[in-house]
Amino acid sequence: MTLLKAVRGTRDLLPPETELWNRVEATARRVFARYHFGEIRTPIFEDTSLFARSVGEETDIVSKEMYTWEDRARAQSEKSQSLTLRPENTAGVVRAYIEHKLDATGLLQKLFYIGPQFRRERPQKGRYRQFWQIGAEVIGPPSAGSESPLRDAEVLEMLASFLNELGITGWSLALNSVGSSADRPRYIAALREALKDKVPQMCADCQRRAETNPLRVLDCKVPEDQPVIETLPRIADYLDDASKAHFAAVLAALDACGVAYTINPRLVRGLDYYTRTTFEFTHGGLGAQNALLGGGRYDGLSEMLGGPKAPGIGFAMGLDRLVLMLQAAQGEAASALSDAYIAPLSEAQNAAALELARELRRAGLRVELGDGSFRLKKSFEMGNKLARVIVLLGEDEQRSGILTVKDFASGEQKKVARAELVKALRKQEI
Ligand code: HAM
């Protein structure tokens, strides 16, 4: 029989690695709470058109990488529907914002999420088909200050604090402005003009995109096309005064709080909904897939989905990549030892051993429980792998209430009264 394996591009996360995942998630929750973000959980699959209308038909994500299927109607009253496993979470959050009329509060909505996303990409180190993102969105009516460059700077400052708190150093932040919806038509016209003579020599995707969505030509990864792309007009040269002033104010606020950045005028990001500020944090330690996180402003997204005017800014970090960074920094995480291994010396002591384990666990100690069917040598071998000390519970110990406890590191063996055991283990006196 052929053995079944996890599907290509997916993987199991096992302890002790999952401890590291939990640490990253806990740090995100702690840091985001200081900025008053609340958690949102949206469905893992959505109507396909949500992604086509927000991320964009011509993006790599929508045109090549989505897991989409036709969900058959189960009753005459139902219609079949095209559904897609979410390739990202911003579209779902904005859909929820509109659906729950969150703009009625008149306040900024600050929402974060932690969860799996799905893209049919070519798997390699740091790139999976099911991967996890930790992301956040700040969205609200303009009257709540959602368009202010201060929001952009605050989000970027929070990210810098998060990475520092996690102990990840050596990252770089690249920033750009892709202009507002007012700037976009002039830039697209200039791109079309510049592409006219050049596009016949470019790849098939570029040829199609030059017609349908010229901005996406800038995402092309085909090496032969790169020299041509280098010569194309840059969006930064097509910003109007309002967009330039917005970007300058973001940079000034970052300077004021000491967050270092570089400006990359070619950073357009591969999703259609971006306006004005776009950014990416990269890290050299990640190799080819060096983007730790990415994000930007999407002032028109809510309206693109039929909602109210609700400018926003957000980001998503690759949780798999954050964990890779931490593993590289600290080596493989060793599994923490339990406080005690309880070894019943015969099966007659099994029930009493469970009762003792219950007492210690209730006191908050980490306890492993052996089995009375094990020989003493085996109990010691297992205990040594799992815990700091072994507690022997035989007939004598059960009767007298005086337990035999051995510390594996020092080799020291002691008699401890059962009533004193919790205190002694907590203080690590044994
Ligand atoms: P994105 O740049 O497509 O943006 O993804 C954000 C991050 O997710 C990347 O920087 C990377 O760390 C991680 N990532 C993406 N694809 C993979 C993959 N196949 N395997 C592992 N990690 C991956 C977005 O998704 C936007 N929704 C971000 C955003 C939020 N913009 C505004 N708000």
Short mmCIF file of C-alpha atoms and ligand atoms in Angstrom, two decimals:
data_model
loop_
_atom_site.label_atom_id
_atom_site.label_comp_id
_atom_site.label_asym_id
_atom_site.label_seq_id
_atom_site.Cartn_x
_atom_site.Cartn_y
_atom_site.Cartn_z
CA MET A 1 0.00 0.00 0.00
CA THR A 2 1.43 3.43 -0.85
CA LEU A 3 1.82 5.59 2.22
CA LEU A 4 -0.06 8.85 2.15
CA LYS A 5 1.92 12.02 2.72
CA ALA A 6 1.03 15.66 3.33
CA VAL A 7 0.21 17.26 -0.04
CA ARG A 8 3.08 19.04 -1.85
CA GLY A 9 3.54 22.55 -0.44
CA THR A 10 1.77 21.70 2.85
CA ARG A 11 3.36 20.36 6.02
CA ASP A 12 2.74 19.25 9.58
CA LEU A 13 4.00 21.44 12.39
CA LEU A 14 5.22 19.36 15.31
CA PRO A 15 6.52 20.10 18.79
CA PRO A 16 8.93 21.57 19.76
CA GLU A 17 8.67 23.80 16.65
CA THR A 18 5.04 24.64 17.49
CA GLU A 19 6.30 26.24 20.74
CA LEU A 20 8.14 28.76 18.60
CA TRP A 21 4.98 29.38 16.54
CA ASN A 22 3.04 30.01 19.73
CA ARG A 23 5.71 32.41 20.94
CA VAL A 24 5.50 34.47 17.74
CA GLU A 25 1.70 34.52 17.88
CA ALA A 26 1.69 35.47 21.57
CA THR A 27 4.15 38.30 20.89
CA ALA A 28 1.95 39.60 18.06
CA ARG A 29 -1.14 39.51 20.28
CA ARG A 30 0.72 41.31 23.09
CA VAL A 31 2.21 44.03 20.87
CA PHE A 32 -0.97 44.61 18.82
CA ALA A 33 -3.08 44.92 21.99
CA ARG A 34 -0.98 47.93 23.02
CA TYR A 35 -2.17 49.62 19.82
CA HIS A 36 -5.74 48.61 20.52
CA PHE A 37 -6.15 46.05 17.75
CA GLY A 38 -8.88 43.42 18.15
CA GLU A 39 -8.92 39.98 16.53
CA ILE A 40 -11.06 39.13 13.51
CA ARG A 41 -11.54 35.59 12.14
CA THR A 42 -12.98 35.40 8.66
CA PRO A 43 -13.89 32.20 6.77
CA ILE A 44 -11.13 30.25 5.06
CA PHE A 45 -13.07 30.20 1.79
CA GLU A 46 -14.96 33.00 0.12
CA ASP A 47 -16.82 33.72 -3.11
CA THR A 48 -14.20 33.71 -5.88
CA SER A 49 -15.30 37.11 -7.16
CA LEU A 50 -14.18 38.72 -3.88
CA PHE A 51 -10.55 38.08 -4.82
CA ALA A 52 -11.02 38.82 -8.52
CA ARG A 53 -12.46 42.25 -7.68
CA SER A 54 -9.95 43.22 -4.96
CA VAL A 55 -6.60 41.50 -5.55
CA GLY A 56 -7.25 41.78 -9.31
CA GLU A 57 -7.93 39.41 -12.24
CA GLU A 58 -4.52 39.98 -13.81
CA THR A 59 -2.39 39.43 -10.71
CA ASP A 60 -0.36 36.22 -10.40
CA ILE A 61 -2.37 35.35 -7.30
CA VAL A 62 -5.76 35.42 -9.02
CA SER A 63 -4.76 34.30 -12.50
CA LYS A 64 -2.47 31.39 -11.52
CA GLU A 65 -2.39 30.56 -7.84
CA MET A 66 -5.87 30.22 -6.39
CA TYR A 67 -7.54 27.00 -5.25
CA THR A 68 -10.95 27.47 -6.80
CA TRP A 69 -13.82 25.03 -7.22
CA GLU A 70 -17.43 25.03 -8.24
CA ASP A 71 -19.53 24.32 -5.16
CA ARG A 72 -22.54 22.34 -6.40
CA ALA A 73 -26.03 23.32 -5.34
CA ARG A 74 -27.49 20.87 -2.78
CA ALA A 75 -31.10 21.95 -3.22
CA GLN A 76 -33.18 23.47 -5.96
CA SER A 77 -33.32 26.71 -4.00
CA GLU A 78 -29.50 26.95 -4.03
CA LYS A 79 -27.28 28.03 -6.88
CA SER A 80 -23.90 26.52 -7.53
CA GLN A 81 -21.17 28.98 -6.61
CA SER A 82 -17.52 29.43 -7.41
CA LEU A 83 -15.56 29.33 -4.15
CA THR A 84 -11.87 29.92 -3.42
CA LEU A 85 -9.57 29.13 -0.50
CA ARG A 86 -8.40 32.55 0.62
CA PRO A 87 -5.00 33.48 -0.84
CA GLU A 88 -4.81 36.48 1.52
CA ASN A 89 -6.99 38.02 4.20
CA THR A 90 -7.37 41.74 3.42
CA ALA A 91 -10.25 41.16 1.00
CA GLY A 92 -12.11 39.06 3.59
CA VAL A 93 -11.61 41.69 6.30
CA VAL A 94 -12.92 44.49 4.07
CA ARG A 95 -15.86 42.31 3.01
CA ALA A 96 -16.66 41.77 6.71
CA TYR A 97 -16.26 45.51 7.39
CA ILE A 98 -18.88 46.25 4.75
CA GLU A 99 -21.17 43.33 5.65
CA HIS A 100 -21.30 44.26 9.36
CA LYS A 101 -21.61 47.99 8.62
CA LEU A 102 -18.63 48.70 10.84
CA ASP A 103 -18.40 52.20 9.37
CA ALA A 104 -21.55 53.08 11.34
CA THR A 105 -19.40 53.33 14.48
CA GLY A 106 -17.68 56.35 12.93
CA LEU A 107 -14.44 55.01 14.43
CA LEU A 108 -11.33 53.43 12.98
CA GLN A 109 -11.53 49.64 12.95
CA LYS A 110 -8.21 48.09 13.95
CA LEU A 111 -8.40 44.39 13.22
CA PHE A 112 -5.74 41.69 13.28
CA TYR A 113 -5.82 38.07 12.11
CA ILE A 114 -3.70 34.96 12.38
CA GLY A 115 -4.43 32.11 10.03
CA PRO A 116 -3.61 29.94 7.03
CA GLN A 117 -3.69 31.24 3.44
CA PHE A 118 -3.44 29.20 0.23
CA ARG A 119 -1.56 29.86 -3.01
CA ARG A 120 -0.56 27.35 -5.64
CA GLU A 121 3.04 28.55 -5.92
CA ARG A 122 6.16 26.52 -6.66
CA PRO A 123 7.16 25.26 -3.20
CA GLN A 124 10.65 26.02 -1.91
CA LYS A 125 12.27 27.08 1.37
CA GLY A 126 10.03 29.75 2.91
CA ARG A 127 7.35 29.30 0.23
CA TYR A 128 4.46 26.93 0.78
CA ARG A 129 1.03 26.32 -0.72
CA GLN A 130 -0.57 26.51 2.70
CA PHE A 131 1.21 29.18 4.72
CA TRP A 132 0.29 31.30 7.71
CA GLN A 133 -0.07 35.04 7.92
CA ILE A 134 -0.27 37.37 10.87
CA GLY A 135 -1.82 40.53 9.52
CA ALA A 136 -3.67 43.65 10.56
CA GLU A 137 -5.85 46.29 8.94
CA VAL A 138 -6.75 49.83 10.02
CA ILE A 139 -9.85 50.94 8.18
CA GLY A 140 -12.58 53.52 8.70
CA PRO A 141 -14.35 56.61 7.41
CA PRO A 142 -12.11 59.55 6.45
CA SER A 143 -13.68 61.53 9.32
CA ALA A 144 -12.01 59.07 11.73
CA GLY A 145 -8.58 59.94 10.32
CA SER A 146 -8.22 56.82 8.18
CA GLU A 147 -6.45 58.71 5.39
CA SER A 148 -3.91 60.36 7.65
CA PRO A 149 -0.22 59.59 6.99
CA LEU A 150 0.05 59.18 10.75
CA ARG A 151 -1.81 55.86 10.40
CA ASP A 152 0.82 54.61 7.96
CA ALA A 153 3.67 55.65 10.22
CA GLU A 154 2.00 54.16 13.31
CA VAL A 155 1.54 50.79 11.59
CA LEU A 156 5.18 50.77 10.43
CA GLU A 157 6.40 51.75 13.89
CA MET A 158 4.33 48.92 15.39
CA LEU A 159 5.93 46.45 12.98
CA ALA A 160 9.42 47.64 13.88
CA SER A 161 8.55 47.24 17.60
CA PHE A 162 7.11 43.77 17.00
CA LEU A 163 10.21 42.51 15.16
CA ASN A 164 12.50 43.99 17.80
CA GLU A 165 10.47 42.46 20.63
CA LEU A 166 10.70 39.09 18.88
CA GLY A 167 14.47 39.49 18.73
CA ILE A 168 14.64 39.71 14.92
CA THR A 169 17.29 42.26 13.97
CA GLY A 170 18.92 43.11 10.67
CA TRP A 171 15.70 43.60 8.72
CA SER A 172 15.28 46.36 6.13
CA LEU A 173 12.17 48.35 5.36
CA ALA A 174 11.56 49.47 1.77
CA LEU A 175 8.86 52.06 1.05
CA ASN A 176 7.20 53.56 -1.98
CA SER A 177 4.10 55.48 -2.94
CA VAL A 178 2.02 54.12 -5.82
CA GLY A 179 -0.15 57.24 -5.89
CA SER A 180 -3.89 57.74 -5.57
CA SER A 181 -6.65 56.78 -7.98
CA ALA A 182 -6.26 60.31 -9.39
CA ASP A 183 -2.59 59.67 -10.25
CA ARG A 184 -3.11 56.18 -11.66
CA PRO A 185 -4.64 56.98 -15.12
CA ARG A 186 -1.76 59.34 -16.03
CA TYR A 187 0.79 56.71 -15.03
CA ILE A 188 -1.04 53.91 -16.85
CA ALA A 189 -1.16 56.07 -19.99
CA ALA A 190 2.60 56.68 -19.76
CA LEU A 191 3.22 52.94 -19.22
CA ARG A 192 1.12 51.99 -22.25
CA GLU A 193 3.00 54.51 -24.37
CA ALA A 194 6.39 53.21 -23.21
CA LEU A 195 5.36 49.57 -23.69
CA LYS A 196 4.08 50.03 -27.24
CA ASP A 197 7.40 49.31 -28.99
CA LYS A 198 8.87 47.05 -26.33
CA VAL A 199 6.09 44.61 -25.57
CA PRO A 200 6.43 42.39 -28.68
CA GLN A 201 9.82 41.22 -27.34
CA MET A 202 8.41 40.46 -23.89
CA CYS A 203 6.85 37.27 -22.44
CA ALA A 204 3.28 36.21 -23.22
CA ASP A 205 2.01 37.30 -19.79
CA CYS A 206 3.48 40.78 -20.30
CA GLN A 207 1.95 41.02 -23.76
CA ARG A 208 -1.49 40.27 -22.36
CA ARG A 209 -1.04 42.49 -19.32
CA ALA A 210 0.15 45.42 -21.41
CA GLU A 211 -3.38 45.37 -22.83
CA THR A 212 -5.46 44.51 -19.77
CA ASN A 213 -3.55 45.87 -16.75
CA PRO A 214 -0.14 47.39 -17.61
CA LEU A 215 0.77 47.92 -13.94
CA ARG A 216 1.11 44.15 -13.57
CA VAL A 217 3.86 44.07 -16.20
CA LEU A 218 6.03 45.42 -13.38
CA ASP A 219 5.56 42.14 -11.42
CA CYS A 220 7.09 40.05 -14.23
CA LYS A 221 9.83 37.71 -12.95
CA VAL A 222 11.09 36.51 -16.37
CA PRO A 223 14.84 37.36 -16.38
CA GLU A 224 14.90 38.36 -20.09
CA ASP A 225 12.19 40.99 -19.46
CA GLN A 226 13.97 42.72 -16.58
CA PRO A 227 16.18 45.08 -18.67
CA VAL A 228 13.03 46.34 -20.43
CA ILE A 229 11.15 46.78 -17.16
CA GLU A 230 14.09 48.83 -15.82
CA THR A 231 13.55 51.38 -18.59
CA LEU A 232 9.79 51.84 -17.96
CA PRO A 233 8.50 55.06 -16.36
CA ARG A 234 8.43 55.08 -12.56
CA ILE A 235 5.19 55.69 -10.70
CA ALA A 236 6.93 58.08 -8.27
CA ASP A 237 7.30 60.57 -11.13
CA TYR A 238 3.51 60.67 -11.69
CA LEU A 239 2.30 61.56 -8.20
CA ASP A 240 0.26 64.73 -7.77
CA ASP A 241 1.05 67.23 -5.01
CA ALA A 242 -1.40 65.67 -2.53
CA SER A 243 0.14 62.21 -2.94
CA LYS A 244 3.67 63.60 -2.67
CA ALA A 245 2.75 65.50 0.51
CA HIS A 246 1.13 62.36 1.98
CA PHE A 247 4.27 60.31 1.35
CA ALA A 248 6.54 63.06 2.70
CA ALA A 249 4.48 63.17 5.90
CA VAL A 250 4.80 59.38 6.35
CA LEU A 251 8.58 59.65 5.98
CA ALA A 252 8.80 62.62 8.38
CA ALA A 253 6.85 60.71 11.07
CA LEU A 254 9.13 57.68 10.64
CA ASP A 255 12.21 59.91 10.91
CA ALA A 256 10.80 61.43 14.09
CA CYS A 257 10.46 58.05 15.80
CA GLY A 258 13.73 56.66 14.43
CA VAL A 259 12.43 53.87 12.16
CA ALA A 260 15.01 53.39 9.39
CA TYR A 261 13.86 52.81 5.79
CA THR A 262 14.96 53.05 2.17
CA ILE A 263 12.80 54.25 -0.70
CA ASN A 264 12.33 51.79 -3.55
CA PRO A 265 10.55 53.52 -6.45
CA ARG A 266 9.94 50.11 -8.12
CA LEU A 267 8.00 48.64 -5.19
CA VAL A 268 4.47 48.27 -6.63
CA ARG A 269 3.50 44.97 -4.91
CA GLY A 270 1.58 42.25 -6.71
CA LEU A 271 -1.97 43.14 -5.67
CA ASP A 272 -4.26 45.63 -7.44
CA TYR A 273 -5.87 47.31 -4.45
CA TYR A 274 -2.91 49.38 -3.31
CA THR A 275 -2.89 53.18 -3.35
CA ARG A 276 -0.25 55.56 -1.98
CA THR A 277 2.06 53.95 0.61
CA THR A 278 3.39 50.46 -0.12
CA PHE A 279 6.06 48.70 1.93
CA GLU A 280 8.00 45.50 2.46
CA PHE A 281 10.25 44.30 5.27
CA THR A 282 12.95 41.98 3.98
CA HIS A 283 15.67 39.96 5.69
CA GLY A 284 18.89 38.72 4.10
CA GLY A 285 18.82 35.59 6.28
CA LEU A 286 15.78 34.24 4.42
CA GLY A 287 17.48 33.50 1.09
CA ALA A 288 15.46 33.80 -2.14
CA GLN A 289 12.08 34.27 -0.39
CA ASN A 290 13.34 37.27 1.54
CA ALA A 291 10.04 39.14 2.15
CA LEU A 292 9.20 38.88 5.84
CA LEU A 293 6.08 40.96 5.37
CA GLY A 294 4.35 43.33 3.02
CA GLY A 295 1.52 45.80 3.02
CA GLY A 296 0.23 49.18 2.11
CA ARG A 297 -2.70 51.54 1.80
CA TYR A 298 -5.92 50.66 -0.04
CA ASP A 299 -8.03 53.81 0.00
CA GLY A 300 -10.47 52.62 -2.69
CA LEU A 301 -10.87 48.93 -1.80
CA SER A 302 -14.12 49.21 0.15
CA GLU A 303 -15.72 51.10 -2.75
CA MET A 304 -14.34 48.54 -5.25
CA LEU A 305 -16.37 45.95 -3.29
CA GLY A 306 -19.53 48.07 -3.25
CA GLY A 307 -18.99 49.47 0.27
CA PRO A 308 -18.76 52.97 1.68
CA LYS A 309 -15.69 55.17 1.34
CA ALA A 310 -13.36 53.58 3.87
CA PRO A 311 -9.65 54.18 3.32
CA GLY A 312 -7.33 51.73 5.05
CA ILE A 313 -3.82 50.47 5.53
CA GLY A 314 -2.53 47.09 6.60
CA PHE A 315 0.09 44.41 6.33
CA ALA A 316 0.60 40.66 6.49
CA MET A 317 3.68 38.83 7.70
CA GLY A 318 4.69 35.34 6.72
CA LEU A 319 4.53 33.41 9.99
CA ASP A 320 6.42 30.48 8.44
CA ARG A 321 9.22 32.89 7.54
CA LEU A 322 9.33 34.54 10.98
CA VAL A 323 9.75 31.08 12.51
CA LEU A 324 12.51 30.21 10.01
CA MET A 325 14.35 33.38 11.08
CA LEU A 326 14.06 32.55 14.76
CA GLN A 327 15.18 28.96 14.20
CA ALA A 328 18.24 30.17 12.33
CA ALA A 329 19.00 32.63 15.15
CA GLN A 330 18.66 30.22 18.07
CA GLY A 331 19.16 26.75 16.58
CA GLU A 332 16.55 24.05 16.98
CA ALA A 333 14.39 24.73 20.02
CA ALA A 334 14.90 22.00 22.61
CA SER A 335 11.74 20.66 24.13
CA ALA A 336 11.40 21.93 27.69
CA LEU A 337 11.72 19.24 30.38
CA SER A 338 8.82 18.47 32.67
CA ASP A 339 9.19 19.24 36.37
CA ALA A 340 8.76 15.61 37.39
CA TYR A 341 8.39 12.07 36.06
CA ILE A 342 6.27 9.95 38.37
CA ALA A 343 7.20 6.27 38.30
CA PRO A 344 4.79 3.83 39.95
CA LEU A 345 6.92 0.82 40.90
CA SER A 346 4.19 -1.72 40.14
CA GLU A 347 0.78 -1.67 38.58
CA ALA A 348 -0.73 -1.68 42.07
CA GLN A 349 0.54 1.92 42.38
CA ASN A 350 -0.81 3.14 39.04
CA ALA A 351 -3.96 4.72 40.48
CA ALA A 352 -2.03 6.37 43.32
CA ALA A 353 0.50 7.71 40.79
CA LEU A 354 -2.31 9.26 38.75
CA GLU A 355 -3.64 10.86 41.92
CA LEU A 356 -0.19 12.25 42.78
CA ALA A 357 0.22 13.58 39.22
CA ARG A 358 -3.16 15.26 39.50
CA GLU A 359 -2.11 16.96 42.73
CA LEU A 360 1.12 18.29 41.21
CA ARG A 361 -0.54 19.37 37.95
CA ARG A 362 -3.22 21.22 39.89
CA ALA A 363 -0.40 23.13 41.56
CA GLY A 364 0.72 24.18 38.05
CA LEU A 365 3.67 21.80 37.66
CA ARG A 366 4.47 19.99 34.41
CA VAL A 367 4.28 16.28 35.08
CA GLU A 368 4.89 13.10 33.06
CA LEU A 369 3.34 9.89 34.27
CA GLY A 370 5.08 6.52 33.78
CA ASP A 371 3.51 3.11 34.15
CA GLY A 372 3.76 0.44 36.82
CA SER A 373 4.39 -2.23 34.18
CA PHE A 374 7.81 -0.67 33.38
CA ARG A 375 10.93 -2.12 34.93
CA LEU A 376 12.82 0.35 37.16
CA LYS A 377 15.62 0.73 34.58
CA LYS A 378 13.14 1.66 31.88
CA SER A 379 11.39 4.17 34.16
CA PHE A 380 14.75 5.87 34.81
CA GLU A 381 15.59 5.93 31.09
CA MET A 382 12.22 7.44 30.14
CA GLY A 383 12.24 9.89 33.04
CA ASN A 384 15.72 11.08 32.09
CA LYS A 385 14.49 12.00 28.60
CA LEU A 386 11.37 13.79 29.75
CA ALA A 387 11.83 15.42 33.15
CA ARG A 388 14.19 17.10 35.57
CA VAL A 389 13.53 14.65 38.40
CA ILE A 390 12.00 11.20 38.91
CA VAL A 391 9.59 10.52 41.77
CA LEU A 392 9.42 6.86 42.80
CA LEU A 393 6.12 5.62 44.16
CA GLY A 394 6.25 2.04 45.50
CA GLU A 395 4.34 0.25 48.21
CA ASP A 396 6.58 1.73 50.96
CA GLU A 397 6.24 5.25 49.65
CA GLN A 398 2.50 4.88 49.33
CA ARG A 399 2.21 3.69 52.91
CA SER A 400 4.63 6.16 54.55
CA GLY A 401 3.88 9.24 52.42
CA ILE A 402 7.65 9.73 52.09
CA LEU A 403 8.67 9.74 48.43
CA THR A 404 12.02 8.99 46.84
CA VAL A 405 13.07 11.75 44.43
CA LYS A 406 16.15 11.74 42.22
CA ASP A 407 17.52 14.74 40.34
CA PHE A 408 18.87 13.60 36.95
CA ALA A 409 21.37 16.44 36.50
CA SER A 410 23.10 16.17 39.91
CA GLY A 411 22.41 12.47 40.50
CA GLU A 412 21.33 13.40 44.03
CA GLN A 413 18.61 11.25 45.66
CA LYS A 414 16.40 12.48 48.54
CA LYS A 415 13.42 11.49 50.63
CA VAL A 416 10.65 14.11 50.50
CA ALA A 417 7.38 14.15 52.42
CA ARG A 418 4.44 14.16 50.05
CA ALA A 419 3.11 17.36 51.65
CA GLU A 420 6.42 19.09 50.86
CA LEU A 421 6.76 17.82 47.28
CA VAL A 422 5.08 20.74 45.43
CA LYS A 423 7.15 23.32 47.33
CA ALA A 424 10.39 21.41 46.79
CA LEU A 425 9.75 20.97 43.04
CA ARG A 426 8.81 24.66 42.63
CA LYS A 427 11.92 25.84 44.40
CA GLN A 428 13.93 23.27 42.48
CA GLU A 429 15.39 22.10 45.80
CA ILE A 430 15.50 18.64 44.32
P1 HAM B 1 1.62 39.52 0.30
O1 HAM B 1 2.85 40.31 0.04
O2 HAM B 1 1.03 38.78 -0.82
O3 HAM B 1 0.56 40.55 0.91
O4 HAM B 1 1.91 38.51 1.48
C1 HAM B 1 2.41 38.96 2.73
C2 HAM B 1 3.47 38.03 3.26
O5 HAM B 1 2.98 36.71 3.33
C3 HAM B 1 4.73 37.94 2.40
O6 HAM B 1 5.61 39.01 2.66
C4 HAM B 1 5.31 36.62 2.88
O7 HAM B 1 6.03 36.81 4.10
C5 HAM B 1 4.07 35.79 3.17
N1 HAM B 1 3.81 34.87 2.06
C6 HAM B 1 3.19 35.13 0.89
N2 HAM B 1 3.12 34.03 0.12
C7 HAM B 1 3.72 33.03 0.82
C8 HAM B 1 3.98 31.64 0.57
N3 HAM B 1 3.58 31.04 -0.54
N4 HAM B 1 4.63 30.93 1.53
C9 HAM B 1 5.03 31.53 2.68
N5 HAM B 1 4.79 32.82 2.98
C10 HAM B 1 4.16 33.58 2.06
C11 HAM B 1 -0.70 40.22 1.29
O8 HAM B 1 -1.11 39.11 1.43
C12 HAM B 1 -1.55 41.44 1.64
N6 HAM B 1 -2.90 40.95 2.02
C13 HAM B 1 -0.92 42.22 2.77
C14 HAM B 1 -1.74 43.40 3.16
C15 HAM B 1 -2.57 43.50 4.22
N7 HAM B 1 -1.79 44.55 2.51
C16 HAM B 1 -2.63 45.37 3.12
N8 HAM B 1 -3.12 44.73 4.17
#
